PDB file of C-alpha atoms in Angstrom:
ATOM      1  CA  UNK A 854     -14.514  49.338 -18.125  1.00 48.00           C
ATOM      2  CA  UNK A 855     -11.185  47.113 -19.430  1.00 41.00           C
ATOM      3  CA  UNK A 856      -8.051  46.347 -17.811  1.00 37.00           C
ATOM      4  CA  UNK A 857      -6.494  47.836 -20.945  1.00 33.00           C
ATOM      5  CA  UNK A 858      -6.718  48.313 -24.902  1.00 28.00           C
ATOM      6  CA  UNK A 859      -4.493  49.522 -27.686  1.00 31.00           C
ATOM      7  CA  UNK A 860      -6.719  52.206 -28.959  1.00 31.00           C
ATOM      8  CA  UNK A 861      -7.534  52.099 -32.587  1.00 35.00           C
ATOM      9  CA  UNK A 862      -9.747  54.687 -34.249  1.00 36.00           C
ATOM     10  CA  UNK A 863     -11.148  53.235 -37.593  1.00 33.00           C
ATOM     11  CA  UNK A 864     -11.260  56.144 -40.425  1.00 34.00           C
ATOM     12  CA  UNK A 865     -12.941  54.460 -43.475  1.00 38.00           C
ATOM     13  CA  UNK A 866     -16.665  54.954 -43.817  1.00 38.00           C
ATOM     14  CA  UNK A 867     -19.561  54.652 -45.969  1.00 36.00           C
ATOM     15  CA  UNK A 868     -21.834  57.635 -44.647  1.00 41.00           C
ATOM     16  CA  UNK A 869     -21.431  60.916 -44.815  1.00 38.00           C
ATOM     17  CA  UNK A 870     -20.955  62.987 -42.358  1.00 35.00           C
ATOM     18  CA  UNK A 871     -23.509  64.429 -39.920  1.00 38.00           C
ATOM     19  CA  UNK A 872     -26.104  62.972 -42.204  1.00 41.00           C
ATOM     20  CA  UNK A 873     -30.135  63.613 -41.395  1.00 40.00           C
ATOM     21  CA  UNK A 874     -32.516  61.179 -40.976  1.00 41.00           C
ATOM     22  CA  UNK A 875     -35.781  62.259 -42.479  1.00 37.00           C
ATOM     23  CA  UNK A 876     -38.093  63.807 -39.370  1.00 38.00           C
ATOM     24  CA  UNK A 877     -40.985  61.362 -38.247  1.00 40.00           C
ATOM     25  CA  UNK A 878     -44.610  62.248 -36.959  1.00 40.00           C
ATOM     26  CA  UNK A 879     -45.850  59.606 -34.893  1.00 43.00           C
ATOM     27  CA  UNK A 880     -49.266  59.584 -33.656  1.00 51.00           C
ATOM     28  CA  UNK A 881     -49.400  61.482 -30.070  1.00 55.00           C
ATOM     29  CA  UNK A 882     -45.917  62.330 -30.483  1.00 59.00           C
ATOM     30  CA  UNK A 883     -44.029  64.981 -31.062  1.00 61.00           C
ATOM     31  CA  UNK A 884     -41.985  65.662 -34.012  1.00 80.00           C
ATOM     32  CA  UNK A 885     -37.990  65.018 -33.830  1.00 87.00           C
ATOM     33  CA  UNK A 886     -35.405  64.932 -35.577  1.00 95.00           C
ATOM     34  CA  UNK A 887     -31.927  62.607 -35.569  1.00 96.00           C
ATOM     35  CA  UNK A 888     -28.661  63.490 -36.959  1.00 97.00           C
ATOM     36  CA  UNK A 889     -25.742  61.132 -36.993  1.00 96.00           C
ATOM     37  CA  UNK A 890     -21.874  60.967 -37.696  1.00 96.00           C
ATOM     38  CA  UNK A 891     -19.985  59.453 -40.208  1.00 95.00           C
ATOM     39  CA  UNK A 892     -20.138  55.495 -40.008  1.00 96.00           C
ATOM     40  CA  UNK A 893     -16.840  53.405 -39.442  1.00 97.00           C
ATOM     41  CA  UNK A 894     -15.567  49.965 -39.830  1.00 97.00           C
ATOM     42  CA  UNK A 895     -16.983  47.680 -37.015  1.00 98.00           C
ATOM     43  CA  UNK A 896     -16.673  43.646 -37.818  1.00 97.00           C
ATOM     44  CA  UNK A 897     -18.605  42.981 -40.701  1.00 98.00           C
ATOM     45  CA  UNK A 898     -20.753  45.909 -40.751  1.00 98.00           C
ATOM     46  CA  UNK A 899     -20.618  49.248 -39.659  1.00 98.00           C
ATOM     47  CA  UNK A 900     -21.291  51.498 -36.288  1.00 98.00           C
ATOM     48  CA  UNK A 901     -22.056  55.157 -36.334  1.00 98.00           C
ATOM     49  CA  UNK A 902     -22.868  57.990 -33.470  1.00 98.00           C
ATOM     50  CA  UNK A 903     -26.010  59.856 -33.378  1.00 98.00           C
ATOM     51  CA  UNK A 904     -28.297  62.226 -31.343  1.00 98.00           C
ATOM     52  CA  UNK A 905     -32.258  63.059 -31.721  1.00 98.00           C
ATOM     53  CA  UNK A 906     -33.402  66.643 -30.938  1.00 97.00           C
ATOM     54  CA  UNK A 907     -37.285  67.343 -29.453  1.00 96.00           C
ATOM     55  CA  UNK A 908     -39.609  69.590 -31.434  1.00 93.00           C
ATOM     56  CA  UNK A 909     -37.533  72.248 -29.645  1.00 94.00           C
ATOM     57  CA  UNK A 910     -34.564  71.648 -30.395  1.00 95.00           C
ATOM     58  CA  UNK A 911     -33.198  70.366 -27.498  1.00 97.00           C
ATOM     59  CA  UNK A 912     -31.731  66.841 -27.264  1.00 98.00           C
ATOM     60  CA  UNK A 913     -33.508  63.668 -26.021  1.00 98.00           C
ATOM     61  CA  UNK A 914     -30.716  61.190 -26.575  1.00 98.00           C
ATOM     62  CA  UNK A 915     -27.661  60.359 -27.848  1.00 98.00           C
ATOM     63  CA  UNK A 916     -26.055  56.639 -28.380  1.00 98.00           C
ATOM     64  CA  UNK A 917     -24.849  54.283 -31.272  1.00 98.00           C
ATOM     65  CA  UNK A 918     -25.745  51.974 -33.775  1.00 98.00           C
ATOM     66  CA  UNK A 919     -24.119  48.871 -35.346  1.00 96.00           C
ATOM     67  CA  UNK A 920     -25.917  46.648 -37.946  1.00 97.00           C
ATOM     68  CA  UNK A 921     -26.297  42.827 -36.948  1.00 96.00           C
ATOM     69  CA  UNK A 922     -23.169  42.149 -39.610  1.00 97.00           C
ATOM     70  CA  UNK A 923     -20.910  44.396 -37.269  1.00 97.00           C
ATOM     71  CA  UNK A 924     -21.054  41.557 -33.928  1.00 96.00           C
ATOM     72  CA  UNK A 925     -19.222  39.246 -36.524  1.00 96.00           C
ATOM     73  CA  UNK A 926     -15.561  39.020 -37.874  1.00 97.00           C
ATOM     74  CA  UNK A 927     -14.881  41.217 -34.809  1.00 97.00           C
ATOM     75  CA  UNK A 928     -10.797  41.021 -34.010  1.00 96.00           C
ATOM     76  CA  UNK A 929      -9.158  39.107 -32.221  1.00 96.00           C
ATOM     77  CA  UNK A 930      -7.689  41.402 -29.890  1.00 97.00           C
ATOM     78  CA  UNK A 931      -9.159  44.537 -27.632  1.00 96.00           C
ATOM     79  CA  UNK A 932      -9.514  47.656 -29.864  1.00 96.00           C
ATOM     80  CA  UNK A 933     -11.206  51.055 -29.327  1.00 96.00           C
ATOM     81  CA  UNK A 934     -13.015  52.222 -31.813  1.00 97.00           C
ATOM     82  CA  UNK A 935     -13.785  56.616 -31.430  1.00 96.00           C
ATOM     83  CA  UNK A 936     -16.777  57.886 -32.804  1.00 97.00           C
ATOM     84  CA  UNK A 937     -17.314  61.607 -32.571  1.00 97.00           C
ATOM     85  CA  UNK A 938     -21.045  62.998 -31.877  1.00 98.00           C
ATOM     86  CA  UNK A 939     -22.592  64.941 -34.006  1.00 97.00           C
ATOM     87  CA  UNK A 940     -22.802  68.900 -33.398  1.00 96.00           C
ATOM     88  CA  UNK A 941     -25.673  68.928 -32.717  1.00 97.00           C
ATOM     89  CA  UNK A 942     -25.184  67.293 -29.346  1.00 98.00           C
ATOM     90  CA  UNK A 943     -23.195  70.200 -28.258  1.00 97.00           C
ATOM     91  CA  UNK A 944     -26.046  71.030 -25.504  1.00 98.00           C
ATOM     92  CA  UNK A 945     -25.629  67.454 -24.001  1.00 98.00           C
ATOM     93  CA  UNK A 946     -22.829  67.067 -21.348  1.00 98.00           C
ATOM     94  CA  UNK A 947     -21.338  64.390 -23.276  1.00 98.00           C
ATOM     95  CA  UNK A 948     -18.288  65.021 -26.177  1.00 97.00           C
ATOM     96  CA  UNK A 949     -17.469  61.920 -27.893  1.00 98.00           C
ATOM     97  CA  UNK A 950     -18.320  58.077 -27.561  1.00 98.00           C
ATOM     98  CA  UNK A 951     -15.999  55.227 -27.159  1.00 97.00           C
ATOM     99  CA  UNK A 952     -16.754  51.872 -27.987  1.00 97.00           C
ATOM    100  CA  UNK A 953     -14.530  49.589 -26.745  1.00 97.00           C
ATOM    101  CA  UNK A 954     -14.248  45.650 -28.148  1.00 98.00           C
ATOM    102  CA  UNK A 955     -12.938  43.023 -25.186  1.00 96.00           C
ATOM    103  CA  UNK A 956     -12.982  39.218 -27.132  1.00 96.00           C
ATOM    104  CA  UNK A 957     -11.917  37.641 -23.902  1.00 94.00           C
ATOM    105  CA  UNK A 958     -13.422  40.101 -21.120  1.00 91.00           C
ATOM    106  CA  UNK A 959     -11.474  41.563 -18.494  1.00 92.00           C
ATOM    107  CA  UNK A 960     -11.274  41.904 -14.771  1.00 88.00           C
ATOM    108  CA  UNK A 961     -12.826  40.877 -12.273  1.00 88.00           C
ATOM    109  CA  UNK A 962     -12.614  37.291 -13.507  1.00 88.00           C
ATOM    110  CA  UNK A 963     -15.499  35.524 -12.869  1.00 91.00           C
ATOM    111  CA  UNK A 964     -17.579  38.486 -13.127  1.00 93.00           C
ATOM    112  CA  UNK A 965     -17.145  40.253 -16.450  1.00 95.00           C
ATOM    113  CA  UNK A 966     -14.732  37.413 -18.731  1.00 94.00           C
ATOM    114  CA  UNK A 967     -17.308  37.309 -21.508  1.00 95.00           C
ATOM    115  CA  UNK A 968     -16.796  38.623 -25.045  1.00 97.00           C
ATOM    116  CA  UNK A 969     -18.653  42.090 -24.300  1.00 98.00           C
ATOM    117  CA  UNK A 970     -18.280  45.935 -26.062  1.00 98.00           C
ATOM    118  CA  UNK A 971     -18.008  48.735 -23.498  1.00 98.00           C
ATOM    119  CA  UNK A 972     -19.769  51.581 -25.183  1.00 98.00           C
ATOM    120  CA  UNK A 973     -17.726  55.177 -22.932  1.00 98.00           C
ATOM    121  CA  UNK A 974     -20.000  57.881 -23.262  1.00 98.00           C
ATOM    122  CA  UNK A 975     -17.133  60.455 -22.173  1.00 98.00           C
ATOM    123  CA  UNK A 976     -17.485  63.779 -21.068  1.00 98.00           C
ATOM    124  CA  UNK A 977     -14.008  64.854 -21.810  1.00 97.00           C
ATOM    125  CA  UNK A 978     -12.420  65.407 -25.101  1.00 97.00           C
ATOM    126  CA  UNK A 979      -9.852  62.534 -26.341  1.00 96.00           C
ATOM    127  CA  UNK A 980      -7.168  64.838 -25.265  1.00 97.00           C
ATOM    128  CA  UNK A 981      -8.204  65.642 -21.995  1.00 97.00           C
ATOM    129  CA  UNK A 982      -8.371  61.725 -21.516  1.00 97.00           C
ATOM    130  CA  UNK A 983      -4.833  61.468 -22.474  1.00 97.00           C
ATOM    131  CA  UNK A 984      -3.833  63.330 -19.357  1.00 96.00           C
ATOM    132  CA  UNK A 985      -5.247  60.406 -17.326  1.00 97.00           C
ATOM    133  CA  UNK A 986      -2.407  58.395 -17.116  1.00 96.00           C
ATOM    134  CA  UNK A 987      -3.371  55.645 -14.203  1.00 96.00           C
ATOM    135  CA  UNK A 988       0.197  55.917 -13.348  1.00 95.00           C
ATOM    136  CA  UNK A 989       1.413  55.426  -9.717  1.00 93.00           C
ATOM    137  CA  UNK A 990       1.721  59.551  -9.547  1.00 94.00           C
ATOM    138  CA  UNK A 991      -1.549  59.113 -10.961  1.00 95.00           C
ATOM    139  CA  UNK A 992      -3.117  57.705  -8.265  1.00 94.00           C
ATOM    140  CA  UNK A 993      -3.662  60.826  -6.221  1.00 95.00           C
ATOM    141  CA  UNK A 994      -6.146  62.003  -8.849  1.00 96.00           C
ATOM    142  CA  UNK A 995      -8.013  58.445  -9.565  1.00 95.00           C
ATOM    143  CA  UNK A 996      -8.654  58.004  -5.746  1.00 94.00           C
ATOM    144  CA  UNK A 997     -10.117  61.591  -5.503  1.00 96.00           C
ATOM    145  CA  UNK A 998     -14.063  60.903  -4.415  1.00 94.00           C
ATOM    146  CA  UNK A 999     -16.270  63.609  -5.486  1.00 96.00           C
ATOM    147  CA  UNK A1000     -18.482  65.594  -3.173  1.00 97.00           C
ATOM    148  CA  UNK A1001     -21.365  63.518  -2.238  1.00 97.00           C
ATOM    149  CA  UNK A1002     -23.822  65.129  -4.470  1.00 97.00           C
ATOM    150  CA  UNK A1003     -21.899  64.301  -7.510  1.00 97.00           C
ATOM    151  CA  UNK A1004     -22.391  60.575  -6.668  1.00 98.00           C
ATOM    152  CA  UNK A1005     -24.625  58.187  -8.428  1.00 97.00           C
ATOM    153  CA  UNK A1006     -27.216  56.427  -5.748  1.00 95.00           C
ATOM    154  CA  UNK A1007     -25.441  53.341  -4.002  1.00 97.00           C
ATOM    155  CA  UNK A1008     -21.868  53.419  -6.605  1.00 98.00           C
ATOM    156  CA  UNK A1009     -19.176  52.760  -5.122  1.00 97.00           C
ATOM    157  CA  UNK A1010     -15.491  52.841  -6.629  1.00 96.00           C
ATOM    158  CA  UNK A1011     -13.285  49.975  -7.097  1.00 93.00           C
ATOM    159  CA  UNK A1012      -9.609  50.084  -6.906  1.00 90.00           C
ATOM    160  CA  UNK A1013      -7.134  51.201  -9.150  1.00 90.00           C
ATOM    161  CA  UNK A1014      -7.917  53.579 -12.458  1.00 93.00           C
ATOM    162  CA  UNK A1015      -7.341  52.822 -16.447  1.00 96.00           C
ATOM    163  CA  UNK A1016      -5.473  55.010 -18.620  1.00 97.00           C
ATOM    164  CA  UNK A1017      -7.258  57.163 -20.407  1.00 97.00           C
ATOM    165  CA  UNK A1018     -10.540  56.322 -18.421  1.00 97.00           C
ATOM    166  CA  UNK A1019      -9.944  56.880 -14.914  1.00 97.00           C
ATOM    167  CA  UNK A1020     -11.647  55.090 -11.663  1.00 97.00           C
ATOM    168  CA  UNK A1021     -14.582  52.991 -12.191  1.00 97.00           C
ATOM    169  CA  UNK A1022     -17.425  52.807 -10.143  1.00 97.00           C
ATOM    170  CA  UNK A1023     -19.990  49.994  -9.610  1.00 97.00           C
ATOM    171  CA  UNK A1024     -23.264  49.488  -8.212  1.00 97.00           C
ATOM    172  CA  UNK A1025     -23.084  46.299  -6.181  1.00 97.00           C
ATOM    173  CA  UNK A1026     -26.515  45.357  -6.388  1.00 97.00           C
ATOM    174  CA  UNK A1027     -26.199  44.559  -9.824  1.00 97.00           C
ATOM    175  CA  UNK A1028     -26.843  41.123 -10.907  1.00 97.00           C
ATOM    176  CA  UNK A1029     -23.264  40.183 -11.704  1.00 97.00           C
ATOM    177  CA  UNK A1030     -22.708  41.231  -8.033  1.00 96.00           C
ATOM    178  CA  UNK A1031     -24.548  38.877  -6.896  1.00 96.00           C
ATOM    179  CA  UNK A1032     -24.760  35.243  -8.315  1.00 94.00           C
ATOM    180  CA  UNK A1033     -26.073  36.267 -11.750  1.00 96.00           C
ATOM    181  CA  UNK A1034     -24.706  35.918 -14.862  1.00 96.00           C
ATOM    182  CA  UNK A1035     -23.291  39.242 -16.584  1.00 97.00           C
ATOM    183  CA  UNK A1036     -25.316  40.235 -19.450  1.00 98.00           C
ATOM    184  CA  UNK A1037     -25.474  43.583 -19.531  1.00 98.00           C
ATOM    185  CA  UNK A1038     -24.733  46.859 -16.595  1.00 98.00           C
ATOM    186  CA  UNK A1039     -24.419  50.137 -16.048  1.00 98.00           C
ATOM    187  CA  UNK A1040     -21.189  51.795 -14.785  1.00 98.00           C
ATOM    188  CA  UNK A1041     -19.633  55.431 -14.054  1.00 98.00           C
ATOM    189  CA  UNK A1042     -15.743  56.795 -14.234  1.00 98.00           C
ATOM    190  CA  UNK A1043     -14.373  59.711 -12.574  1.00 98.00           C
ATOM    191  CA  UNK A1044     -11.088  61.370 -12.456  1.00 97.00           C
ATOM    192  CA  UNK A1045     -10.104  63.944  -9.781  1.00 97.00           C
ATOM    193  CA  UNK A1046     -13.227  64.045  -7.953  1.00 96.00           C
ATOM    194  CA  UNK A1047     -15.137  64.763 -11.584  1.00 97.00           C
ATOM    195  CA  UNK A1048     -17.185  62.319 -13.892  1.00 98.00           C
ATOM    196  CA  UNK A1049     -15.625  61.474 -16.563  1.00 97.00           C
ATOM    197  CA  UNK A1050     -18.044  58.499 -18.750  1.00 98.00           C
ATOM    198  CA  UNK A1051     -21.371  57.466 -17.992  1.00 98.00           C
ATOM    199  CA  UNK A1052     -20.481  53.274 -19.795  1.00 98.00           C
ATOM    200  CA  UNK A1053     -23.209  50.696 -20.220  1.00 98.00           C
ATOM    201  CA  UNK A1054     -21.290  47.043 -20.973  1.00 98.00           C
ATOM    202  CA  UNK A1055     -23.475  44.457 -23.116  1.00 98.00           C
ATOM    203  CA  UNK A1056     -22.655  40.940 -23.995  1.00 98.00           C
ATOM    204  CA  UNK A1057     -22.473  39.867 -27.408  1.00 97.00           C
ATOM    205  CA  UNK A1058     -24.425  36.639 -26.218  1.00 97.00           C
ATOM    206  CA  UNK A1059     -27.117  39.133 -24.932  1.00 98.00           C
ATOM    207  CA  UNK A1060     -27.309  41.185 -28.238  1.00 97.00           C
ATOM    208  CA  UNK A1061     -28.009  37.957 -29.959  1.00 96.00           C
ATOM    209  CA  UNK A1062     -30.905  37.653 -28.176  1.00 97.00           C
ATOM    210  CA  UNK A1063     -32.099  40.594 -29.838  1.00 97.00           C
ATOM    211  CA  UNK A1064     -32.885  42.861 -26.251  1.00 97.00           C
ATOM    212  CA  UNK A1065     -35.785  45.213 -26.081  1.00 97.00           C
ATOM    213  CA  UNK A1066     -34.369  46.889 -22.894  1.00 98.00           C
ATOM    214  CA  UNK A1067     -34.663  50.364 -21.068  1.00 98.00           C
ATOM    215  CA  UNK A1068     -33.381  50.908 -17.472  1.00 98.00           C
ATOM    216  CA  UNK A1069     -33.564  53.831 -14.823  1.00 98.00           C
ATOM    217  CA  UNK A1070     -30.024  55.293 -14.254  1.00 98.00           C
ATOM    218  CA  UNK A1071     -28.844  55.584 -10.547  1.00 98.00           C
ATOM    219  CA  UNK A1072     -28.642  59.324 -10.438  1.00 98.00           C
ATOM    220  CA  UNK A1073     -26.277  61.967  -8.501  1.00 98.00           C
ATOM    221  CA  UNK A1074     -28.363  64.526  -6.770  1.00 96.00           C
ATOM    222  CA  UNK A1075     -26.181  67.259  -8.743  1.00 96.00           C
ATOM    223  CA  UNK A1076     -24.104  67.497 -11.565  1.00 95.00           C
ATOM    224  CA  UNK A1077     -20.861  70.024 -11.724  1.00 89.00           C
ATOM    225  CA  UNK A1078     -21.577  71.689 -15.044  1.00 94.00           C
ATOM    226  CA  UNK A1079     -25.166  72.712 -16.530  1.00 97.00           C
ATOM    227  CA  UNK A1080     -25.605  70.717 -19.395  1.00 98.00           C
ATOM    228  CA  UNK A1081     -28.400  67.853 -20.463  1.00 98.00           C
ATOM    229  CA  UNK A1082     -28.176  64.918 -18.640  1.00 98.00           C
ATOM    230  CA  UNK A1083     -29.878  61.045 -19.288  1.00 98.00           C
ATOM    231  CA  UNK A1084     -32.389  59.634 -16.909  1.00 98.00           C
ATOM    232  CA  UNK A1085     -32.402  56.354 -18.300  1.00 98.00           C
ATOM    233  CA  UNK A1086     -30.571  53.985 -20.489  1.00 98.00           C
ATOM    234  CA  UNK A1087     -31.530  51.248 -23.493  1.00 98.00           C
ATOM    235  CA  UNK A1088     -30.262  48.186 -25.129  1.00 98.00           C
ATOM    236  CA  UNK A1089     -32.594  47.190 -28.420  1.00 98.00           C
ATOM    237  CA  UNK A1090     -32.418  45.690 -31.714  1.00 98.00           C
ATOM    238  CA  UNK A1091     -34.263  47.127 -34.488  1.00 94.00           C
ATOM    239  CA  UNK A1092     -35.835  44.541 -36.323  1.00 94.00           C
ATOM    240  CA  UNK A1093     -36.343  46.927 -39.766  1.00 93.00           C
ATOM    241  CA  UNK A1094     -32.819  48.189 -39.429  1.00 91.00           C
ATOM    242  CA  UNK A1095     -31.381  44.975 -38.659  1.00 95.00           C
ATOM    243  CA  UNK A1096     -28.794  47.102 -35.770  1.00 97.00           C
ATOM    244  CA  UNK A1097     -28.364  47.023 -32.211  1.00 98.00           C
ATOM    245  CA  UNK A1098     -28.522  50.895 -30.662  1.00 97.00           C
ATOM    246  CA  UNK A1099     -27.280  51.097 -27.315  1.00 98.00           C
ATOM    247  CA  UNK A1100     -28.515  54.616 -25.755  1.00 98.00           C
ATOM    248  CA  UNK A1101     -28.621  57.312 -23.121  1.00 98.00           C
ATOM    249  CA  UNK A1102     -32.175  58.958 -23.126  1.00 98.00           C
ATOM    250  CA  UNK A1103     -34.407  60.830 -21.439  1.00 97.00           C
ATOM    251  CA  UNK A1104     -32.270  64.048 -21.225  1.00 98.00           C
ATOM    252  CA  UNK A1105     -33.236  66.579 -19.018  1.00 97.00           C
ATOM    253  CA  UNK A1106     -31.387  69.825 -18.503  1.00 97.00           C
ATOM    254  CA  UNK A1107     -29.843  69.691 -14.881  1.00 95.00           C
TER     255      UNK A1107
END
């Protein structure tokens, strides 16, 4: 969620593309396999897309990585920065990520005004997200609720839309809702009665304290399209890596 960016999708890299990471046995676990995108320019370091697939096959979670380097030398202004998933997410509902830099925050003040990335996982292509203009003929379309079995448990929307985005909704029980400081949360967009992202927000001041985090997502009771969906979501730092991975797991075909 942001009031409003200048998008800016970074093309050098120092990966190739769709690269494998080699396949790991762990004890009592079964075997998988993780394939990510090509790496981009993020701050100091670099941030790449990736997804793991079960023994299989099928996926068990998508989500991004950014080296420790990557939370410095960050710009000075809000900038998007588009990283495409790898094919072989294709089963997952999801088509690209977005991860969007705010240096100052955004709205509501008070509430989320803290140097923080918004990392979009976004169901629709960058093209179809163009059509969301969050203009005032827009507005028809962003205040569109979906059926009730297409919403999350306890969201509810806030005002208003974002260009390319669409309406935000919140769950006011969070802690930011309610006298705590705003470290990290968990919110959903829709457009025209649809889901659009599925956007966990982190805090660069909670990254530094290096987060070993995993949290239940509020679930819909239905989804519109078959496809694999997350059940929960994480926020770690991988001490041998020396990278923060922020991630949608636990897919399950719905």
């Amino acid at each position: 969620m942001r009031a409003h960016f200048n998008s800016a999708c970074f093309s050098g890299c120092v990966e190739e593309e769709s690269q494998t990471r080699a396949a790991t046995q762990a004890e009592n676990q079964p075997l998988t396999e993780t394939f990510t995108s090509e790496s981009i320019a993020l701050g100091d370091g670099i941030v790449y897309s990736w997804v793991t697939l079960d023994a299989e096959g099928n996926p068990s979670a998508i989500g991004v990585n950014f080296t420790e380097l990557a939370i410095s030398g960050l710009p000075e202004e809000v900038a998007e920065y588009t990283l495409p998933l790898p094919e072989e997410a294709s089963a997952t509902a999801f088509n690209h990520i977005g991860l969007d830099w705010n240096p100052e925050g955004h709205e509501p003040q008070g509430i989320y005004d803290h140097p923080h990335f918004d990392v979009h996982f976004y169901m629709r292509s960058p093209e179809e997200r163009d059509k969301i203009t969050a203009t005032e003929e827009d507005m028809a379309n962003l205040s569109k609720e979906p059926d009730p079995e297409f919403i999350p448990k306890g969201y509810v929307p806030i005002p208003g839309g974002v260009p390319r985005m669409g309406a935000h909704w919140i769950d006011p029980t969070s802690p930011e809702f309610n006298g705590q400081p705003f470290e990290e949360t968990l919110i959903y967009g829709f457009y025209d009665g649809e889901m659009v992202f599925i956007e966990p927000m982190v805090t660069i001041d909670f990254l530094k304290t290096k987060p070993e985090l995993t949290k239940p997502l509020k679930l819909p009771e239905n989804y519109p399209t078959e496809a694999y969906y997350p059940t929960d979501y994480s926020i770690r730092y991988d001490e041998k890596m020396e990278a923060y991975t922020v991630t949608l797991e636990g897919m399950t075909l719905r």
